[in-house]
Amino acid sequence: MLDPVWLLVLLPLAAASGWFVAKRDDIRKQTPAEFNLPSAYFTGLNFLLNEQPDKAIEVFIKVLELDSETVEMHLTLGNLFRRRGEVERATRIHQNLIARPSLSESQRIQALYELAQDYFKAGLFDRAESLFQELVDIPAHAESALRYLSQLYEQEKEWNKAISVLRQSEKLIGKDQSNIIAQYYCEMAEQALSDKKTGTANDYIQHALEEDDQCTRAIILLGEVQYHDADYRAAVQTWRTIEQQDPQFLSEIIDKLLDAYRRLDDDQGLEKFLDESLRKLRNPKLLIAKVKELRSKHGDADAEEFLTDWLGDNPSITGFRYLMELRKTGKDKMTDRDRIIDNVLTNTINTNSGYICQQCGFSGRSMHWHCPGCKGWTTIKPINEAHPPAR
Ligand SMILES: [Zn+2]
């Protein structure tokens, strides 16, 4: 709620004045004579610390009526308005401040920083961009300005600019950003792939892998490019590395991987892959793929026998539900009671599968590499019986 920087500035003052015991009278009832500036200042601060920004705003407006020269109070008030979603009011306060000729350089810069955030929040990205670019040259604001710029370019999908901002930020704070830069290249590769420009897509993927050779998304995309170019053998080899490296993501490509084996007429390879990875990973999607293979090659009875044996050692709701389905199409017809059980199982599977962000808990039915909730990269993972959500 409250910027740590405000606490740093205000707390020592507050402690010195004994604000802990400050009365929390409704300030609107006080006459100007009773309205003591320092005490009002700390009453406002107290409201802020108690997460009552509306009351704090009332107090600070009153303070400004009595002393309109207090730059810090304008800054605090503007900040509060922005946080409350009143971006226009915040913008007006900050623009007025900047127009004051008496402002010191550091106050002007602080006001610029606040105004840049107002523009950002209002979606006025062109204005926000030019102010943040100005602030990158001010050491005290450089790191934060770069962070805003990268968010801005992400929203605008200006990936090359986002890359150069992260490189600047790497130099400035010494924190490795290569895994996020790899994601930016993957974004461009995905766009090229959807435009059917596989050569360009491949270039971006190679850049992504140079940044982060463990980038699962780049490996998935590389397989897509190879698959698109009908190089199914290469696609199979590429995708199978996911099994070793990040098995949770195998379910993302398993259907296409099986299809690539089929296009190669490589029944043996397909069977070997299913047997090996099913034993190792126990992923329900692999189990169903294996049972479907058995069905199409050896019939329902063999498939049912395999599945029943498997479930004896590896209980699985997905597997059990498929067993019910096998029986429905087999010799026994489904009864009404079977149908109820099938519905319960399907609902249970649906609520325990999908995708979840390990950073903010955002969940959904489709994969996002950039979390719509917390804007984290690669924080979302597929969940299923083999990979339940972390508790
Ligand atoms: Zn998230």
mmCIF file of C-alpha atoms and ligand atoms in Angstrom:
data_model
loop_
_atom_site.group_PDB
_atom_site.id
_atom_site.type_symbol
_atom_site.label_atom_id
_atom_site.label_comp_id
_atom_site.label_asym_id
_atom_site.label_seq_id
_atom_site.Cartn_x
_atom_site.Cartn_y
_atom_site.Cartn_z
ATOM 1 C CA MET A 1 0.000 0.000 0.000
ATOM 2 C CA LEU A 2 2.517 2.551 1.181
ATOM 3 C CA ASP A 3 5.784 2.995 -0.693
ATOM 4 C CA PRO A 4 8.705 1.938 1.495
ATOM 5 C CA VAL A 5 10.336 5.226 0.506
ATOM 6 C CA TRP A 6 7.566 7.185 2.240
ATOM 7 C CA LEU A 7 8.008 5.154 5.369
ATOM 8 C CA LEU A 8 11.709 5.889 5.309
ATOM 9 C CA VAL A 9 11.062 9.591 5.034
ATOM 10 C CA LEU A 10 8.172 9.820 7.432
ATOM 11 C CA LEU A 11 8.812 7.299 10.182
ATOM 12 C CA PRO A 12 11.687 9.016 11.982
ATOM 13 C CA LEU A 13 9.657 12.232 12.069
ATOM 14 C CA ALA A 14 6.644 10.377 13.247
ATOM 15 C CA ALA A 15 8.451 8.573 16.000
ATOM 16 C CA ALA A 16 9.942 11.827 17.248
ATOM 17 C CA SER A 17 6.527 13.425 17.587
ATOM 18 C CA GLY A 18 4.817 10.641 19.422
ATOM 19 C CA TRP A 19 2.292 10.015 16.716
ATOM 20 C CA PHE A 20 1.568 6.652 18.253
ATOM 21 C CA VAL A 21 -0.681 8.334 20.722
ATOM 22 C CA ALA A 22 -2.098 10.893 18.310
ATOM 23 C CA LYS A 23 -5.800 11.300 18.609
ATOM 24 C CA ARG A 24 -7.846 9.975 15.729
ATOM 25 C CA ASP A 25 -10.523 12.632 15.909
ATOM 26 C CA ASP A 26 -12.481 13.297 12.794
ATOM 27 C CA ILE A 27 -10.419 16.115 11.391
ATOM 28 C CA ARG A 28 -13.295 17.648 9.475
ATOM 29 C CA LYS A 29 -14.849 18.759 12.762
ATOM 30 C CA GLN A 30 -11.819 20.805 13.720
ATOM 31 C CA THR A 31 -11.609 24.546 13.143
ATOM 32 C CA PRO A 32 -8.451 25.978 11.468
ATOM 33 C CA ALA A 33 -7.284 27.234 14.850
ATOM 34 C CA GLU A 34 -7.410 23.753 16.307
ATOM 35 C CA PHE A 35 -5.851 22.286 13.249
ATOM 36 C CA ASN A 36 -2.227 21.860 14.097
ATOM 37 C CA LEU A 37 -0.115 21.175 11.009
ATOM 38 C CA PRO A 38 2.476 18.694 12.291
ATOM 39 C CA SER A 39 -0.153 16.793 14.222
ATOM 40 C CA ALA A 40 -2.444 16.679 11.148
ATOM 41 C CA TYR A 41 0.472 15.441 9.129
ATOM 42 C CA PHE A 42 0.973 12.513 11.459
ATOM 43 C CA THR A 43 -2.725 11.807 11.801
ATOM 44 C CA GLY A 44 -2.735 11.418 8.011
ATOM 45 C CA LEU A 45 0.258 9.168 8.209
ATOM 46 C CA ASN A 46 -1.446 7.096 10.865
ATOM 47 C CA PHE A 47 -4.451 6.602 8.584
ATOM 48 C CA LEU A 48 -2.088 5.524 5.828
ATOM 49 C CA LEU A 49 -0.373 2.984 8.024
ATOM 50 C CA ASN A 50 -3.768 1.652 9.071
ATOM 51 C CA GLU A 51 -4.615 1.251 5.382
ATOM 52 C CA GLN A 52 -7.339 3.895 5.466
ATOM 53 C CA PRO A 53 -6.249 5.925 2.419
ATOM 54 C CA ASP A 54 -9.583 7.747 2.077
ATOM 55 C CA LYS A 55 -9.254 9.278 5.545
ATOM 56 C CA ALA A 56 -5.576 10.065 4.896
ATOM 57 C CA ILE A 57 -6.555 11.911 1.700
ATOM 58 C CA GLU A 58 -9.096 14.020 3.651
ATOM 59 C CA VAL A 59 -6.399 15.011 6.129
ATOM 60 C CA PHE A 60 -3.788 15.799 3.485
ATOM 61 C CA ILE A 61 -6.210 17.934 1.454
ATOM 62 C CA LYS A 62 -6.835 19.942 4.622
ATOM 63 C CA VAL A 63 -3.104 20.320 5.177
ATOM 64 C CA LEU A 64 -2.689 21.631 1.636
ATOM 65 C CA GLU A 65 -5.471 24.167 2.129
ATOM 66 C CA LEU A 66 -3.399 25.655 4.958
ATOM 67 C CA ASP A 67 0.010 25.240 3.434
ATOM 68 C CA SER A 68 0.000 24.819 -0.333
ATOM 69 C CA GLU A 69 3.765 25.073 -0.588
ATOM 70 C CA THR A 70 4.442 21.627 0.874
ATOM 71 C CA VAL A 71 5.761 19.755 -2.150
ATOM 72 C CA GLU A 72 6.047 16.430 -0.308
ATOM 73 C CA MET A 73 2.384 16.607 0.648
ATOM 74 C CA HIS A 74 1.395 17.107 -3.009
ATOM 75 C CA LEU A 75 3.519 14.124 -3.944
ATOM 76 C CA THR A 76 1.949 11.951 -1.242
ATOM 77 C CA LEU A 77 -1.549 13.015 -2.169
ATOM 78 C CA GLY A 78 -0.959 12.442 -5.887
ATOM 79 C CA ASN A 79 0.418 9.010 -5.125
ATOM 80 C CA LEU A 80 -2.654 8.173 -3.050
ATOM 81 C CA PHE A 81 -5.041 9.346 -5.753
ATOM 82 C CA ARG A 82 -3.262 7.189 -8.332
ATOM 83 C CA ARG A 83 -3.427 4.144 -6.093
ATOM 84 C CA ARG A 84 -7.121 4.729 -5.541
ATOM 85 C CA GLY A 85 -7.600 4.763 -9.319
ATOM 86 C CA GLU A 86 -8.146 8.543 -9.597
ATOM 87 C CA VAL A 87 -5.412 8.888 -12.182
ATOM 88 C CA GLU A 88 -6.660 12.182 -13.622
ATOM 89 C CA ARG A 89 -6.503 13.919 -10.237
ATOM 90 C CA ALA A 90 -3.050 12.467 -9.615
ATOM 91 C CA THR A 91 -1.906 13.640 -13.041
ATOM 92 C CA ARG A 92 -3.210 17.164 -12.419
ATOM 93 C CA ILE A 93 -1.396 17.406 -9.080
ATOM 94 C CA HIS A 94 1.899 16.234 -10.586
ATOM 95 C CA GLN A 95 1.615 18.435 -13.685
ATOM 96 C CA ASN A 96 0.944 21.485 -11.498
ATOM 97 C CA LEU A 97 3.924 20.645 -9.321
ATOM 98 C CA ILE A 98 6.269 20.349 -12.295
ATOM 99 C CA ALA A 99 5.100 23.767 -13.557
ATOM 100 C CA ARG A 100 6.286 25.442 -10.337
ATOM 101 C CA PRO A 101 9.461 27.461 -10.964
ATOM 102 C CA SER A 102 10.486 27.208 -7.290
ATOM 103 C CA LEU A 103 10.873 23.422 -7.394
ATOM 104 C CA SER A 104 14.296 22.019 -6.547
ATOM 105 C CA GLU A 105 15.863 19.626 -9.049
ATOM 106 C CA SER A 106 15.305 16.568 -6.862
ATOM 107 C CA GLN A 107 11.651 17.545 -6.285
ATOM 108 C CA ARG A 108 11.159 18.038 -10.025
ATOM 109 C CA ILE A 109 12.580 14.584 -10.717
ATOM 110 C CA GLN A 110 10.379 12.986 -8.052
ATOM 111 C CA ALA A 111 7.332 14.716 -9.561
ATOM 112 C CA LEU A 112 8.353 13.508 -13.046
ATOM 113 C CA TYR A 113 8.628 9.957 -11.730
ATOM 114 C CA GLU A 114 5.141 10.179 -10.216
ATOM 115 C CA LEU A 115 3.721 11.668 -13.416
ATOM 116 C CA ALA A 116 5.306 8.886 -15.502
ATOM 117 C CA GLN A 117 3.508 6.352 -13.297
ATOM 118 C CA ASP A 118 0.226 8.259 -13.725
ATOM 119 C CA TYR A 119 0.572 8.075 -17.511
ATOM 120 C CA PHE A 120 1.484 4.394 -17.305
ATOM 121 C CA LYS A 121 -1.541 3.596 -15.196
ATOM 122 C CA ALA A 122 -3.787 5.641 -17.509
ATOM 123 C CA GLY A 123 -2.473 3.654 -20.504
ATOM 124 C CA LEU A 124 -0.873 6.766 -22.048
ATOM 125 C CA PHE A 125 2.161 4.714 -23.002
ATOM 126 C CA ASP A 126 3.806 7.209 -25.377
ATOM 127 C CA ARG A 127 3.983 9.858 -22.650
ATOM 128 C CA ALA A 128 4.993 7.348 -19.972
ATOM 129 C CA GLU A 129 7.706 5.952 -22.244
ATOM 130 C CA SER A 130 9.386 9.303 -22.870
ATOM 131 C CA LEU A 131 9.369 10.225 -19.160
ATOM 132 C CA PHE A 132 10.714 6.850 -18.049
ATOM 133 C CA GLN A 133 13.433 7.086 -20.698
ATOM 134 C CA GLU A 134 14.419 10.433 -19.199
ATOM 135 C CA LEU A 135 14.486 8.881 -15.721
ATOM 136 C CA VAL A 136 16.751 6.010 -16.794
ATOM 137 C CA ASP A 137 19.596 8.551 -16.711
ATOM 138 C CA ILE A 138 18.873 9.455 -13.077
ATOM 139 C CA PRO A 139 20.665 6.890 -10.890
ATOM 140 C CA ALA A 140 18.062 6.954 -8.097
ATOM 141 C CA HIS A 141 15.242 6.095 -10.511
ATOM 142 C CA ALA A 142 17.046 4.095 -13.210
ATOM 143 C CA GLU A 143 16.195 0.610 -11.933
ATOM 144 C CA SER A 144 12.536 1.355 -11.402
ATOM 145 C CA ALA A 145 12.243 3.249 -14.730
ATOM 146 C CA LEU A 146 13.710 0.248 -16.570
ATOM 147 C CA ARG A 147 11.259 -2.054 -14.819
ATOM 148 C CA TYR A 148 8.332 0.101 -15.930
ATOM 149 C CA LEU A 149 9.722 0.331 -19.462
ATOM 150 C CA SER A 150 10.000 -3.456 -19.732
ATOM 151 C CA GLN A 151 6.378 -3.838 -18.557
ATOM 152 C CA LEU A 152 5.329 -1.165 -21.027
ATOM 153 C CA TYR A 153 7.059 -2.855 -23.976
ATOM 154 C CA GLU A 154 5.652 -6.234 -22.914
ATOM 155 C CA GLN A 155 2.136 -4.805 -23.045
ATOM 156 C CA GLU A 156 2.847 -3.198 -26.398
ATOM 157 C CA LYS A 157 4.488 -6.437 -27.629
ATOM 158 C CA GLU A 158 7.563 -4.445 -28.652
ATOM 159 C CA TRP A 159 9.867 -7.363 -27.931
ATOM 160 C CA ASN A 160 13.100 -5.927 -29.374
ATOM 161 C CA LYS A 161 12.756 -2.826 -27.220
ATOM 162 C CA ALA A 162 11.914 -5.014 -24.219
ATOM 163 C CA ILE A 163 15.097 -7.018 -24.842
ATOM 164 C CA SER A 164 17.287 -3.918 -24.929
ATOM 165 C CA VAL A 165 15.702 -2.628 -21.696
ATOM 166 C CA LEU A 166 16.451 -5.916 -19.924
ATOM 167 C CA ARG A 167 20.024 -5.829 -21.182
ATOM 168 C CA GLN A 168 20.396 -2.315 -19.735
ATOM 169 C CA SER A 169 18.870 -3.521 -16.497
ATOM 170 C CA GLU A 170 21.280 -6.508 -16.388
ATOM 171 C CA LYS A 171 24.188 -4.083 -16.620
ATOM 172 C CA LEU A 172 22.750 -1.772 -14.000
ATOM 173 C CA ILE A 173 21.724 -4.209 -11.271
ATOM 174 C CA GLY A 174 23.853 -7.203 -12.258
ATOM 175 C CA LYS A 175 20.858 -9.576 -12.189
ATOM 176 C CA ASP A 176 20.743 -12.208 -14.918
ATOM 177 C CA GLN A 177 17.613 -11.704 -17.059
ATOM 178 C CA SER A 178 18.424 -14.263 -19.759
ATOM 179 C CA ASN A 179 15.457 -16.523 -18.995
ATOM 180 C CA ILE A 180 13.048 -13.614 -19.587
ATOM 181 C CA ILE A 181 14.918 -12.451 -22.697
ATOM 182 C CA ALA A 182 14.548 -16.037 -23.986
ATOM 183 C CA GLN A 183 10.777 -15.680 -23.486
ATOM 184 C CA TYR A 184 10.761 -12.461 -25.521
ATOM 185 C CA TYR A 185 12.500 -14.297 -28.385
ATOM 186 C CA CYS A 186 9.927 -17.096 -28.043
ATOM 187 C CA GLU A 187 7.135 -14.513 -28.372
ATOM 188 C CA MET A 188 8.668 -13.376 -31.669
ATOM 189 C CA ALA A 189 9.208 -16.987 -32.787
ATOM 190 C CA GLU A 190 5.547 -17.795 -32.098
ATOM 191 C CA GLN A 191 4.434 -14.801 -34.146
ATOM 192 C CA ALA A 192 6.718 -15.836 -37.047
ATOM 193 C CA LEU A 193 5.427 -19.407 -36.832
ATOM 194 C CA SER A 194 1.817 -18.272 -36.988
ATOM 195 C CA ASP A 195 2.780 -16.227 -40.072
ATOM 196 C CA LYS A 196 4.238 -19.498 -41.506
ATOM 197 C CA LYS A 197 7.739 -17.990 -41.582
ATOM 198 C CA THR A 198 9.562 -20.993 -40.190
ATOM 199 C CA GLY A 199 13.042 -19.706 -41.121
ATOM 200 C CA THR A 200 12.522 -16.513 -39.116
ATOM 201 C CA ALA A 201 10.926 -18.494 -36.287
ATOM 202 C CA ASN A 202 13.958 -20.774 -36.209
ATOM 203 C CA ASP A 203 16.311 -17.763 -35.916
ATOM 204 C CA TYR A 204 14.401 -16.433 -32.894
ATOM 205 C CA ILE A 205 14.354 -19.894 -31.300
ATOM 206 C CA GLN A 206 18.140 -20.158 -31.658
ATOM 207 C CA HIS A 207 18.484 -16.736 -29.973
ATOM 208 C CA ALA A 208 16.197 -17.938 -27.172
ATOM 209 C CA LEU A 209 18.306 -21.059 -26.668
ATOM 210 C CA GLU A 210 21.491 -18.991 -26.662
ATOM 211 C CA GLU A 211 20.015 -17.019 -23.775
ATOM 212 C CA ASP A 212 18.638 -20.059 -21.958
ATOM 213 C CA ASP A 213 19.516 -23.507 -23.256
ATOM 214 C CA GLN A 214 16.972 -25.047 -20.851
ATOM 215 C CA CYS A 215 14.094 -22.945 -22.208
ATOM 216 C CA THR A 216 11.258 -25.489 -22.506
ATOM 217 C CA ARG A 217 9.129 -23.132 -24.545
ATOM 218 C CA ALA A 218 11.921 -22.715 -27.140
ATOM 219 C CA ILE A 219 12.299 -26.507 -27.366
ATOM 220 C CA ILE A 220 8.554 -26.969 -27.845
ATOM 221 C CA LEU A 221 8.641 -24.299 -30.587
ATOM 222 C CA LEU A 222 11.700 -25.834 -32.262
ATOM 223 C CA GLY A 223 9.788 -29.128 -32.533
ATOM 224 C CA GLU A 224 6.820 -27.185 -33.972
ATOM 225 C CA VAL A 225 9.027 -25.649 -36.675
ATOM 226 C CA GLN A 226 10.493 -29.055 -37.555
ATOM 227 C CA TYR A 227 7.024 -30.616 -37.568
ATOM 228 C CA HIS A 228 5.736 -27.805 -39.777
ATOM 229 C CA ASP A 229 8.649 -28.398 -42.175
ATOM 230 C CA ALA A 230 7.743 -32.137 -42.237
ATOM 231 C CA ASP A 231 11.024 -33.066 -40.555
ATOM 232 C CA TYR A 232 9.224 -35.460 -38.196
ATOM 233 C CA ARG A 233 12.335 -37.337 -37.104
ATOM 234 C CA ALA A 234 13.933 -34.102 -35.894
ATOM 235 C CA ALA A 235 10.665 -33.048 -34.219
ATOM 236 C CA VAL A 236 10.514 -36.351 -32.318
ATOM 237 C CA GLN A 237 14.121 -35.986 -31.143
ATOM 238 C CA THR A 238 13.579 -32.386 -30.070
ATOM 239 C CA TRP A 239 10.357 -33.019 -28.179
ATOM 240 C CA ARG A 240 11.723 -36.077 -26.413
ATOM 241 C CA THR A 241 14.280 -33.888 -24.633
ATOM 242 C CA ILE A 242 11.338 -32.356 -22.719
ATOM 243 C CA GLU A 243 10.735 -35.750 -21.161
ATOM 244 C CA GLN A 244 14.141 -35.489 -19.477
ATOM 245 C CA GLN A 245 14.241 -31.806 -18.835
ATOM 246 C CA ASP A 246 10.750 -30.671 -17.894
ATOM 247 C CA PRO A 247 8.389 -33.702 -17.930
ATOM 248 C CA GLN A 248 5.467 -31.628 -16.670
ATOM 249 C CA PHE A 249 5.305 -30.076 -20.144
ATOM 250 C CA LEU A 250 5.212 -33.381 -22.022
ATOM 251 C CA SER A 251 1.418 -33.213 -22.011
ATOM 252 C CA GLU A 252 1.681 -30.003 -24.099
ATOM 253 C CA ILE A 253 3.171 -31.816 -27.101
ATOM 254 C CA ILE A 254 2.226 -35.460 -26.627
ATOM 255 C CA ASP A 255 -0.514 -35.528 -29.291
ATOM 256 C CA LYS A 256 1.766 -34.012 -31.926
ATOM 257 C CA LEU A 257 4.650 -36.211 -30.828
ATOM 258 C CA LEU A 258 2.540 -39.354 -31.338
ATOM 259 C CA ASP A 259 1.383 -37.968 -34.669
ATOM 260 C CA ALA A 260 5.012 -37.428 -35.759
ATOM 261 C CA TYR A 261 5.786 -41.106 -34.969
ATOM 262 C CA ARG A 262 2.778 -42.153 -37.030
ATOM 263 C CA ARG A 263 3.782 -39.965 -39.955
ATOM 264 C CA LEU A 264 7.160 -41.709 -39.818
ATOM 265 C CA ASP A 265 5.394 -45.107 -39.734
ATOM 266 C CA ASP A 266 7.561 -45.816 -36.726
ATOM 267 C CA ASP A 267 5.267 -48.085 -34.675
ATOM 268 C CA GLN A 268 8.192 -49.567 -32.811
ATOM 269 C CA GLY A 269 9.556 -46.166 -31.827
ATOM 270 C CA LEU A 270 6.119 -45.024 -30.702
ATOM 271 C CA GLU A 271 5.592 -48.112 -28.539
ATOM 272 C CA LYS A 272 9.047 -47.795 -27.013
ATOM 273 C CA PHE A 273 8.461 -44.133 -26.225
ATOM 274 C CA LEU A 274 5.083 -44.813 -24.595
ATOM 275 C CA ASP A 275 6.367 -47.749 -22.524
ATOM 276 C CA GLU A 276 9.512 -45.986 -21.331
ATOM 277 C CA SER A 277 7.971 -42.660 -20.495
ATOM 278 C CA LEU A 278 4.797 -44.113 -18.966
ATOM 279 C CA ARG A 279 6.881 -46.248 -16.590
ATOM 280 C CA LYS A 280 8.965 -43.246 -15.649
ATOM 281 C CA LEU A 281 6.402 -40.428 -15.513
ATOM 282 C CA ARG A 282 2.989 -42.089 -14.926
ATOM 283 C CA ASN A 283 1.382 -39.183 -16.738
ATOM 284 C CA PRO A 284 -2.339 -39.911 -17.326
ATOM 285 C CA LYS A 285 -2.165 -38.561 -20.881
ATOM 286 C CA LEU A 286 0.563 -41.112 -21.656
ATOM 287 C CA LEU A 287 -1.537 -43.861 -20.067
ATOM 288 C CA ILE A 288 -4.561 -43.052 -22.214
ATOM 289 C CA ALA A 289 -2.356 -42.845 -25.335
ATOM 290 C CA LYS A 290 -0.915 -46.277 -24.528
ATOM 291 C CA VAL A 291 -4.363 -47.836 -23.975
ATOM 292 C CA LYS A 292 -5.677 -46.284 -27.208
ATOM 293 C CA GLU A 293 -2.726 -47.766 -29.100
ATOM 294 C CA LEU A 294 -3.484 -51.203 -27.638
ATOM 295 C CA ARG A 295 -7.153 -50.816 -28.572
ATOM 296 C CA SER A 296 -6.446 -49.964 -32.174
ATOM 297 C CA LYS A 297 -3.849 -52.735 -32.600
ATOM 298 C CA HIS A 298 -5.116 -55.563 -30.401
ATOM 299 C CA GLY A 299 -8.718 -54.769 -29.565
ATOM 300 C CA ASP A 300 -10.711 -53.731 -26.498
ATOM 301 C CA ALA A 301 -10.091 -56.892 -24.451
ATOM 302 C CA ASP A 302 -6.291 -56.501 -24.478
ATOM 303 C CA ALA A 303 -6.599 -52.775 -23.748
ATOM 304 C CA GLU A 304 -8.911 -53.470 -20.800
ATOM 305 C CA GLU A 305 -6.620 -56.137 -19.401
ATOM 306 C CA PHE A 306 -3.580 -53.851 -19.582
ATOM 307 C CA LEU A 307 -5.458 -50.939 -18.015
ATOM 308 C CA THR A 308 -6.874 -53.051 -15.169
ATOM 309 C CA ASP A 309 -3.407 -54.423 -14.361
ATOM 310 C CA TRP A 310 -1.915 -50.916 -14.526
ATOM 311 C CA LEU A 311 -4.552 -49.452 -12.216
ATOM 312 C CA GLY A 312 -3.896 -52.198 -9.672
ATOM 313 C CA ASP A 313 -0.373 -50.850 -9.182
ATOM 314 C CA ASN A 314 -0.993 -47.182 -10.105
ATOM 315 C CA PRO A 315 -4.397 -45.904 -8.981
ATOM 316 C CA SER A 316 -5.551 -43.121 -11.300
ATOM 317 C CA ILE A 317 -8.922 -41.417 -11.706
ATOM 318 C CA THR A 318 -8.207 -40.643 -15.377
ATOM 319 C CA GLY A 319 -7.338 -44.302 -15.975
ATOM 320 C CA PHE A 320 -10.412 -45.527 -14.107
ATOM 321 C CA ARG A 321 -12.677 -43.218 -16.053
ATOM 322 C CA TYR A 322 -11.237 -44.535 -19.318
ATOM 323 C CA LEU A 323 -11.843 -48.084 -18.101
ATOM 324 C CA MET A 324 -15.520 -47.184 -17.660
ATOM 325 C CA GLU A 325 -15.571 -45.767 -21.187
ATOM 326 C CA LEU A 326 -13.945 -48.913 -22.571
ATOM 327 C CA ARG A 327 -16.647 -51.001 -20.942
ATOM 328 C CA LYS A 328 -19.370 -48.741 -22.277
ATOM 329 C CA THR A 329 -18.317 -49.504 -25.828
ATOM 330 C CA GLY A 330 -17.469 -53.091 -24.945
ATOM 331 C CA LYS A 331 -19.696 -55.984 -23.996
ATOM 332 C CA ASP A 332 -21.418 -54.257 -21.030
ATOM 333 C CA LYS A 333 -23.658 -51.291 -21.738
ATOM 334 C CA MET A 334 -23.455 -48.333 -19.387
ATOM 335 C CA THR A 335 -26.228 -48.176 -16.814
ATOM 336 C CA ASP A 336 -27.688 -44.970 -15.346
ATOM 337 C CA ARG A 337 -25.566 -45.511 -12.257
ATOM 338 C CA ASP A 338 -22.436 -45.826 -14.443
ATOM 339 C CA ARG A 339 -23.306 -42.533 -16.067
ATOM 340 C CA ILE A 340 -23.525 -40.802 -12.686
ATOM 341 C CA ILE A 341 -20.147 -42.220 -11.696
ATOM 342 C CA ASP A 342 -18.712 -41.145 -15.051
ATOM 343 C CA ASN A 343 -19.934 -37.574 -14.482
ATOM 344 C CA VAL A 344 -18.406 -37.456 -11.011
ATOM 345 C CA LEU A 345 -15.088 -38.755 -12.341
ATOM 346 C CA THR A 346 -15.062 -36.304 -15.253
ATOM 347 C CA ASN A 347 -15.749 -33.364 -12.933
ATOM 348 C CA THR A 348 -13.035 -34.485 -10.523
ATOM 349 C CA ILE A 349 -10.533 -34.777 -13.379
ATOM 350 C CA ASN A 350 -11.486 -31.354 -14.752
ATOM 351 C CA THR A 351 -11.131 -29.596 -11.405
ATOM 352 C CA ASN A 352 -7.739 -31.223 -10.836
ATOM 353 C CA SER A 353 -6.254 -30.456 -14.219
ATOM 354 C CA GLY A 354 -5.408 -27.355 -16.202
ATOM 355 C CA TYR A 355 -2.779 -24.770 -15.377
ATOM 356 C CA ILE A 356 -1.751 -22.917 -12.259
ATOM 357 C CA CYS A 357 0.673 -20.078 -11.528
ATOM 358 C CA GLN A 358 3.130 -21.063 -8.852
ATOM 359 C CA GLN A 359 3.679 -17.434 -7.964
ATOM 360 C CA CYS A 360 0.169 -15.990 -7.587
ATOM 361 C CA GLY A 361 -2.181 -18.994 -7.851
ATOM 362 C CA PHE A 362 -3.857 -17.829 -11.097
ATOM 363 C CA SER A 363 -5.493 -20.875 -12.684
ATOM 364 C CA GLY A 364 -7.065 -21.546 -16.049
ATOM 365 C CA ARG A 365 -7.775 -24.072 -18.758
ATOM 366 C CA SER A 366 -5.150 -22.858 -21.229
ATOM 367 C CA MET A 367 -1.396 -22.414 -21.069
ATOM 368 C CA HIS A 368 0.074 -18.908 -20.638
ATOM 369 C CA TRP A 369 3.823 -18.361 -20.578
ATOM 370 C CA HIS A 370 3.214 -14.872 -19.190
ATOM 371 C CA CYS A 371 0.900 -15.023 -16.189
ATOM 372 C CA PRO A 372 -2.186 -12.785 -16.710
ATOM 373 C CA GLY A 373 -2.388 -12.440 -12.911
ATOM 374 C CA CYS A 374 1.074 -11.525 -11.623
ATOM 375 C CA LYS A 375 2.772 -10.901 -15.031
ATOM 376 C CA GLY A 376 5.463 -13.427 -14.119
ATOM 377 C CA TRP A 377 7.186 -15.347 -16.915
ATOM 378 C CA THR A 378 7.196 -19.196 -16.889
ATOM 379 C CA THR A 379 5.448 -19.225 -13.512
ATOM 380 C CA ILE A 380 2.472 -21.208 -14.850
ATOM 381 C CA LYS A 381 2.713 -25.015 -15.001
ATOM 382 C CA PRO A 382 0.366 -27.733 -16.216
ATOM 383 C CA ILE A 383 -1.259 -29.757 -13.446
ATOM 384 C CA ASN A 384 -2.663 -33.278 -13.569
ATOM 385 C CA GLU A 385 -2.589 -36.410 -11.460
ATOM 386 C CA ALA A 386 1.118 -36.917 -12.084
ATOM 387 C CA HIS A 387 1.825 -33.257 -11.299
ATOM 388 C CA PRO A 388 -0.679 -32.082 -8.714
ATOM 389 C CA PRO A 389 -0.594 -28.411 -7.666
ATOM 390 C CA ALA A 390 1.873 -27.607 -4.901
ATOM 391 C CA ARG A 391 0.219 -27.337 -1.471
HETATM 392 ZN ZN ZN B 1 0.904 -15.460 -11.562
#
